[in-house]
């Protein structure tokens, strides 16, 4: 198991389950585009970023970039690290 100090933000439940197999860190899901209508989840992500920082790990597709950019709109840039899941043909 690998441990990182930042919390990891992923798109969905499946991503979270896969990461738990090898990452011993806090992992939170956005539930895809539901984050747009979930003020509680946005506030939670913002608080987590303030405490430990976050790593945004999304797919390299249009949806992933849209969710990533949305999170970047309400979290200070210095509290974010970006990681990408490569596009597999």
CSV table of N, CA, C and O in Angstrom, one decimal:
chain,number,residue,atom,x,y,z
A,1,UNK,N,0.8,-1.2,0.0
A,1,UNK,CA,0.0,0.0,0.0
A,1,UNK,C,0.9,1.3,0.0
A,1,UNK,O,1.9,1.3,0.7
A,2,UNK,N,0.4,2.2,-0.8
A,2,UNK,CA,1.1,3.5,-0.8
A,2,UNK,C,0.3,4.5,0.0
A,2,UNK,O,-0.9,4.5,0.0
A,3,UNK,N,1.0,5.4,0.6
A,3,UNK,CA,0.3,6.5,1.4
A,3,UNK,C,0.8,7.8,0.9
A,3,UNK,O,2.0,8.1,0.7
A,4,UNK,N,-0.2,8.7,0.7
A,4,UNK,CA,0.1,10.1,0.4
A,4,UNK,C,-0.7,11.0,1.3
A,4,UNK,O,-1.7,10.6,1.9
A,5,UNK,N,-0.1,12.2,1.6
A,5,UNK,CA,-0.8,13.0,2.6
A,5,UNK,C,-2.0,13.7,2.1
A,5,UNK,O,-2.9,14.0,2.9
A,6,UNK,N,-2.1,13.9,0.8
A,6,UNK,CA,-3.3,14.6,0.2
A,6,UNK,C,-4.4,13.6,0.1
A,6,UNK,O,-4.2,12.4,-0.1
A,7,UNK,N,-5.6,14.2,0.1
A,7,UNK,CA,-6.8,13.4,-0.3
A,7,UNK,C,-6.9,13.3,-1.8
A,7,UNK,O,-6.5,14.2,-2.5
A,8,UNK,N,-7.4,12.2,-2.3
A,8,UNK,CA,-7.6,12.0,-3.7
A,8,UNK,C,-9.0,12.2,-4.1
A,8,UNK,O,-9.9,11.6,-3.4
A,9,UNK,N,-9.3,13.0,-5.1
A,9,UNK,CA,-10.6,13.2,-5.6
A,9,UNK,C,-10.8,12.5,-6.9
A,9,UNK,O,-10.0,12.7,-7.9
A,10,UNK,N,-11.8,11.6,-7.0
A,10,UNK,CA,-12.0,10.8,-8.3
A,10,UNK,C,-13.4,11.1,-8.7
A,10,UNK,O,-14.2,11.6,-8.0
A,11,UNK,N,-13.7,10.6,-10.0
A,11,UNK,CA,-15.0,10.9,-10.5
A,11,UNK,C,-16.1,10.0,-9.9
A,11,UNK,O,-17.2,10.5,-9.6
A,12,UNK,N,-15.8,8.7,-9.8
A,12,UNK,CA,-16.9,7.8,-9.4
A,12,UNK,C,-16.6,6.7,-8.5
A,12,UNK,O,-15.4,6.6,-8.1
A,13,UNK,N,-17.6,6.0,-8.1
A,13,UNK,CA,-17.4,4.9,-7.2
A,13,UNK,C,-16.4,3.8,-7.6
A,13,UNK,O,-15.7,3.3,-6.9
A,14,UNK,N,-16.5,3.4,-8.9
A,14,UNK,CA,-15.6,2.4,-9.5
A,14,UNK,C,-14.1,2.9,-9.3
A,14,UNK,O,-13.3,2.1,-8.9
A,15,UNK,N,-13.8,4.2,-9.6
A,15,UNK,CA,-12.5,4.7,-9.5
A,15,UNK,C,-12.0,4.6,-8.0
A,15,UNK,O,-10.9,4.2,-7.7
A,16,UNK,N,-12.9,4.9,-7.1
A,16,UNK,CA,-12.6,4.9,-5.7
A,16,UNK,C,-12.3,3.4,-5.2
A,16,UNK,O,-11.3,3.2,-4.5
A,17,UNK,N,-13.1,2.5,-5.7
A,17,UNK,CA,-12.9,1.1,-5.3
A,17,UNK,C,-11.5,0.6,-5.8
A,17,UNK,O,-10.8,-0.1,-5.1
A,18,UNK,N,-11.2,0.9,-7.1
A,18,UNK,CA,-9.9,0.5,-7.6
A,18,UNK,C,-8.7,1.1,-6.9
A,18,UNK,O,-7.8,0.4,-6.6
A,19,UNK,N,-8.8,2.3,-6.5
A,19,UNK,CA,-7.7,3.0,-5.9
A,19,UNK,C,-7.5,2.4,-4.5
A,19,UNK,O,-6.3,2.3,-4.0
A,20,UNK,N,-8.5,2.1,-3.8
A,20,UNK,CA,-8.4,1.5,-2.4
A,20,UNK,C,-7.6,0.2,-2.4
A,20,UNK,O,-7.1,-0.1,-1.3
A,21,UNK,N,-7.4,-0.4,-3.5
A,21,UNK,CA,-6.7,-1.7,-3.6
A,21,UNK,C,-5.2,-1.4,-3.3
A,21,UNK,O,-4.5,-2.3,-2.9
A,22,UNK,N,-4.7,-0.2,-3.6
A,22,UNK,CA,-3.3,0.0,-3.5
A,22,UNK,C,-2.9,1.4,-2.9
A,22,UNK,O,-1.7,1.7,-2.7
A,23,UNK,N,-3.9,2.2,-2.5
A,23,UNK,CA,-3.6,3.5,-2.0
A,23,UNK,C,-4.2,3.6,-0.6
A,23,UNK,O,-5.5,3.5,-0.4
A,24,UNK,N,-3.4,3.9,0.4
A,24,UNK,CA,-3.9,4.1,1.8
A,24,UNK,C,-4.0,5.6,2.1
A,24,UNK,O,-3.1,6.2,2.7
A,25,UNK,N,-5.0,6.2,1.5
A,25,UNK,CA,-5.2,7.6,1.7
A,25,UNK,C,-6.7,7.9,1.6
A,25,UNK,O,-7.5,7.0,1.2
A,26,UNK,N,-7.1,9.1,2.0
A,26,UNK,CA,-8.5,9.4,1.9
A,26,UNK,C,-8.9,9.6,0.4
A,26,UNK,O,-8.2,10.2,-0.3
A,27,UNK,N,-10.0,9.0,0.0
A,27,UNK,CA,-10.4,9.1,-1.4
A,27,UNK,C,-11.9,9.5,-1.4
A,27,UNK,O,-12.7,8.9,-0.7
A,28,UNK,N,-12.2,10.5,-2.2
A,28,UNK,CA,-13.5,11.1,-2.3
A,28,UNK,C,-14.0,11.1,-3.7
A,28,UNK,O,-13.2,11.4,-4.6
A,29,UNK,N,-15.2,10.8,-3.9
A,29,UNK,CA,-15.7,10.8,-5.3
A,29,UNK,C,-16.6,12.0,-5.5
A,29,UNK,O,-17.3,12.4,-4.6
A,30,UNK,N,-16.6,12.4,-6.7
A,30,UNK,CA,-17.5,13.6,-7.1
A,30,UNK,C,-18.9,13.1,-7.5
A,30,UNK,O,-19.8,14.0,-7.6
A,31,UNK,N,-19.1,11.8,-7.7
A,31,UNK,CA,-20.3,11.3,-8.3
A,31,UNK,C,-20.6,11.9,-9.7
A,31,UNK,O,-21.7,12.3,-10.0
A,32,UNK,N,-19.5,12.0,-10.4
A,32,UNK,CA,-19.6,12.6,-11.8
A,32,UNK,C,-20.1,14.0,-11.7
A,32,UNK,O,-19.7,14.8,-10.9
A,33,UNK,N,-21.0,14.4,-12.6
A,33,UNK,CA,-21.5,15.7,-12.7
A,33,UNK,C,-22.5,16.1,-11.6
A,33,UNK,O,-22.9,17.3,-11.5
A,34,UNK,N,-22.8,15.2,-10.7
A,34,UNK,CA,-23.7,15.5,-9.6
A,34,UNK,C,-23.0,16.6,-8.7
A,34,UNK,O,-23.7,17.2,-7.9
A,35,UNK,N,-21.7,16.7,-8.7
A,35,UNK,CA,-21.0,17.7,-7.9
A,35,UNK,C,-21.5,19.1,-8.2
A,35,UNK,O,-21.5,20.0,-7.3
A,36,UNK,N,-22.0,19.3,-9.4
A,36,UNK,CA,-22.5,20.7,-9.8
A,36,UNK,C,-23.7,21.1,-8.9
A,36,UNK,O,-24.0,22.2,-8.7
A,37,UNK,N,-24.5,20.1,-8.5
A,37,UNK,CA,-25.7,20.4,-7.7
A,37,UNK,C,-25.6,20.0,-6.2
A,37,UNK,O,-26.6,19.9,-5.5
A,38,UNK,N,-24.4,19.7,-5.8
A,38,UNK,CA,-24.1,19.2,-4.4
A,38,UNK,C,-23.2,20.2,-3.6
A,38,UNK,O,-22.0,20.0,-3.6
A,39,UNK,N,-23.8,21.2,-3.0
A,39,UNK,CA,-23.1,22.2,-2.3
A,39,UNK,C,-22.3,21.6,-1.1
A,39,UNK,O,-21.2,22.0,-0.8
A,40,UNK,N,-22.9,20.5,-0.5
A,40,UNK,CA,-22.2,19.9,0.6
A,40,UNK,C,-20.9,19.2,0.2
A,40,UNK,O,-19.9,19.4,0.9
A,41,UNK,N,-20.9,18.6,-1.0
A,41,UNK,CA,-19.7,17.9,-1.5
A,41,UNK,C,-18.7,18.9,-1.9
A,41,UNK,O,-17.5,18.8,-1.6
A,42,UNK,N,-19.1,20.0,-2.5
A,42,UNK,CA,-18.2,21.1,-2.8
A,42,UNK,C,-17.5,21.7,-1.6
A,42,UNK,O,-16.3,21.9,-1.6
A,43,UNK,N,-18.3,21.9,-0.6
A,43,UNK,CA,-17.7,22.5,0.7
A,43,UNK,C,-16.8,21.5,1.4
A,43,UNK,O,-15.8,21.9,1.9
A,44,UNK,N,-17.1,20.2,1.3
A,44,UNK,CA,-16.3,19.2,1.9
A,44,UNK,C,-14.9,19.1,1.1
A,44,UNK,O,-13.9,19.1,1.8
A,45,UNK,N,-15.0,19.2,-0.2
A,45,UNK,CA,-13.7,19.1,-1.0
A,45,UNK,C,-12.9,20.4,-0.6
A,45,UNK,O,-11.7,20.3,-0.5
A,46,UNK,N,-13.5,21.5,-0.5
A,46,UNK,CA,-12.8,22.8,-0.2
A,46,UNK,C,-12.2,22.7,1.2
A,46,UNK,O,-11.0,23.1,1.3
A,47,UNK,N,-12.9,22.1,2.2
A,47,UNK,CA,-12.3,22.0,3.5
A,47,UNK,C,-11.1,21.0,3.5
A,47,UNK,O,-10.1,21.3,4.2
A,48,UNK,N,-11.3,19.9,2.8
A,48,UNK,CA,-10.2,18.9,2.7
A,48,UNK,C,-9.0,19.6,2.1
A,48,UNK,O,-7.9,19.4,2.6
A,49,UNK,N,-9.2,20.3,1.0
A,49,UNK,CA,-8.0,21.0,0.4
A,49,UNK,C,-7.4,21.9,1.3
A,49,UNK,O,-6.1,22.0,1.3
A,50,UNK,N,-8.1,22.6,2.1
A,50,UNK,CA,-7.5,23.6,3.1
A,50,UNK,C,-6.7,22.8,4.1
A,50,UNK,O,-5.7,23.4,4.6
A,51,UNK,N,-7.1,21.7,4.5
A,51,UNK,CA,-6.4,20.9,5.6
A,51,UNK,C,-5.2,20.1,5.1
A,51,UNK,O,-4.1,20.2,5.6
A,52,UNK,N,-5.4,19.4,4.0
A,52,UNK,CA,-4.3,18.5,3.6
A,52,UNK,C,-3.9,18.6,2.1
A,52,UNK,O,-2.9,18.0,1.7
A,53,UNK,N,-4.6,19.4,1.3
A,53,UNK,CA,-4.4,19.5,-0.1
A,53,UNK,C,-5.1,18.3,-0.8
A,53,UNK,O,-5.5,17.4,-0.1
A,54,UNK,N,-5.3,18.4,-2.1
A,54,UNK,CA,-6.0,17.4,-2.8
A,54,UNK,C,-5.2,17.0,-4.1
A,54,UNK,O,-4.5,17.8,-4.6
A,55,UNK,N,-5.4,15.8,-4.5
A,55,UNK,CA,-4.9,15.3,-5.8
A,55,UNK,C,-6.2,15.0,-6.6
A,55,UNK,O,-7.0,14.2,-6.2
A,56,UNK,N,-6.4,15.7,-7.7
A,56,UNK,CA,-7.5,15.4,-8.6
A,56,UNK,C,-7.1,14.4,-9.6
A,56,UNK,O,-6.2,14.6,-10.4
A,57,UNK,N,-7.8,13.2,-9.6
A,57,UNK,CA,-7.4,12.1,-10.5
A,57,UNK,C,-8.7,11.8,-11.3
A,57,UNK,O,-9.6,11.2,-10.8
A,58,UNK,N,-8.7,12.3,-12.5
A,58,UNK,CA,-9.9,12.1,-13.4
A,58,UNK,C,-9.5,11.4,-14.7
A,58,UNK,O,-8.3,11.4,-15.0
A,59,UNK,N,-10.4,10.9,-15.4
A,59,UNK,CA,-10.2,10.4,-16.7
A,59,UNK,C,-9.7,11.5,-17.7
A,59,UNK,O,-10.0,12.7,-17.4
A,60,UNK,N,-9.0,11.1,-18.7
A,60,UNK,CA,-8.5,12.1,-19.7
A,60,UNK,C,-9.5,12.3,-20.8
A,60,UNK,O,-9.1,12.4,-22.0
A,61,UNK,N,-10.8,12.3,-20.5
A,61,UNK,CA,-11.8,12.6,-21.5
A,61,UNK,C,-12.5,13.9,-21.2
A,61,UNK,O,-12.1,14.6,-20.2
A,62,UNK,N,-13.4,14.3,-22.0
A,62,UNK,CA,-14.0,15.7,-21.8
A,62,UNK,C,-14.7,15.8,-20.5
A,62,UNK,O,-14.6,16.8,-19.8
A,63,UNK,N,-15.4,14.8,-20.0
A,63,UNK,CA,-16.0,14.8,-18.7
A,63,UNK,C,-15.0,15.0,-17.6
A,63,UNK,O,-15.3,15.8,-16.7
A,64,UNK,N,-13.9,14.2,-17.7
A,64,UNK,CA,-12.9,14.3,-16.6
A,64,UNK,C,-12.3,15.7,-16.5
A,64,UNK,O,-12.1,16.3,-15.5
A,65,UNK,N,-12.0,16.3,-17.7
A,65,UNK,CA,-11.5,17.7,-17.7
A,65,UNK,C,-12.5,18.7,-17.2
A,65,UNK,O,-12.1,19.7,-16.5
A,66,UNK,N,-13.7,18.5,-17.5
A,66,UNK,CA,-14.8,19.4,-17.1
A,66,UNK,C,-14.9,19.4,-15.6
A,66,UNK,O,-15.0,20.4,-14.9
A,67,UNK,N,-14.9,18.2,-15.0
A,67,UNK,CA,-15.0,18.1,-13.5
A,67,UNK,C,-13.8,18.6,-12.9
A,67,UNK,O,-13.9,19.4,-11.9
A,68,UNK,N,-12.6,18.3,-13.4
A,68,UNK,CA,-11.4,18.9,-12.9
A,68,UNK,C,-11.4,20.4,-12.9
A,68,UNK,O,-11.0,21.0,-11.9
A,69,UNK,N,-11.8,21.0,-14.0
A,69,UNK,CA,-11.8,22.5,-14.1
A,69,UNK,C,-12.8,23.1,-13.1
A,69,UNK,O,-12.6,24.1,-12.6
A,70,UNK,N,-13.9,22.4,-12.9
A,70,UNK,CA,-14.9,22.8,-12.0
A,70,UNK,C,-14.4,22.9,-10.6
A,70,UNK,O,-14.5,23.9,-9.9
A,71,UNK,N,-13.7,21.8,-10.2
A,71,UNK,CA,-13.1,21.8,-8.8
A,71,UNK,C,-12.0,22.9,-8.7
A,71,UNK,O,-12.0,23.6,-7.7
A,72,UNK,N,-11.3,23.1,-9.8
A,72,UNK,CA,-10.3,24.2,-9.8
A,72,UNK,C,-10.9,25.6,-9.7
A,72,UNK,O,-10.2,26.5,-9.2
A,73,UNK,N,-12.2,25.7,-9.9
A,73,UNK,CA,-12.8,27.0,-9.8
A,73,UNK,C,-13.2,27.4,-8.4
A,73,UNK,O,-13.4,28.5,-8.1
A,74,UNK,N,-13.2,26.4,-7.5
A,74,UNK,CA,-13.5,26.8,-6.1
A,74,UNK,C,-12.4,26.3,-5.1
A,74,UNK,O,-12.6,26.6,-3.9
A,75,UNK,N,-11.3,25.7,-5.5
A,75,UNK,CA,-10.2,25.4,-4.7
A,75,UNK,C,-9.0,26.2,-5.1
A,75,UNK,O,-8.7,26.3,-6.3
A,76,UNK,N,-8.3,26.7,-4.2
A,76,UNK,CA,-7.1,27.5,-4.5
A,76,UNK,C,-6.0,26.6,-5.2
A,76,UNK,O,-5.8,25.5,-4.8
A,77,UNK,N,-5.4,27.1,-6.2
A,77,UNK,CA,-4.5,26.4,-7.1
A,77,UNK,C,-3.3,25.7,-6.3
A,77,UNK,O,-2.9,24.6,-6.6
A,78,UNK,N,-2.8,26.4,-5.3
A,78,UNK,CA,-1.7,25.8,-4.6
A,78,UNK,C,-2.0,24.6,-3.7
A,78,UNK,O,-1.2,24.0,-3.2
A,79,UNK,N,-3.3,24.4,-3.6
A,79,UNK,CA,-3.8,23.2,-2.8
A,79,UNK,C,-4.2,22.0,-3.6
A,79,UNK,O,-4.6,21.0,-3.1
A,80,UNK,N,-3.9,22.1,-4.9
A,80,UNK,CA,-4.3,21.1,-5.9
A,80,UNK,C,-3.0,20.5,-6.6
A,80,UNK,O,-2.2,21.2,-7.0
A,81,UNK,N,-3.0,19.2,-6.6
A,81,UNK,CA,-2.1,18.5,-7.5
A,81,UNK,C,-2.9,17.7,-8.5
A,81,UNK,O,-4.0,17.2,-8.2
A,82,UNK,N,-2.5,17.7,-9.8
A,82,UNK,CA,-3.3,17.0,-10.8
A,82,UNK,C,-2.6,15.7,-11.2
A,82,UNK,O,-1.4,15.7,-11.4
A,83,UNK,N,-3.4,14.7,-11.3
A,83,UNK,CA,-3.0,13.4,-11.9
A,83,UNK,C,-4.0,13.0,-12.9
A,83,UNK,O,-5.1,13.4,-12.9
A,84,UNK,N,-3.5,12.3,-13.9
A,84,UNK,CA,-4.3,11.9,-15.0
A,84,UNK,C,-4.3,10.4,-15.2
A,84,UNK,O,-3.3,9.8,-15.1
A,85,UNK,N,-5.5,9.9,-15.6
A,85,UNK,CA,-5.6,8.5,-16.0
A,85,UNK,C,-5.5,8.6,-17.5
A,85,UNK,O,-6.3,9.2,-18.2
A,86,UNK,N,-4.5,7.9,-18.1
A,86,UNK,CA,-4.2,8.0,-19.5
A,86,UNK,C,-5.4,7.4,-20.3
A,86,UNK,O,-6.1,6.5,-19.9
A,87,UNK,N,-5.6,7.9,-21.5
A,87,UNK,CA,-6.6,7.4,-22.4
A,87,UNK,C,-6.0,6.1,-23.0
A,87,UNK,O,-5.0,6.1,-23.6
A,88,UNK,N,-6.8,5.0,-22.9
A,88,UNK,CA,-6.3,3.7,-23.4
A,88,UNK,C,-7.2,3.4,-24.6
A,88,UNK,O,-8.4,3.3,-24.5
A,89,UNK,N,-6.6,3.2,-25.7
A,89,UNK,CA,-7.3,2.8,-27.0
A,89,UNK,C,-7.7,1.4,-26.9
A,89,UNK,O,-7.1,0.5,-26.5
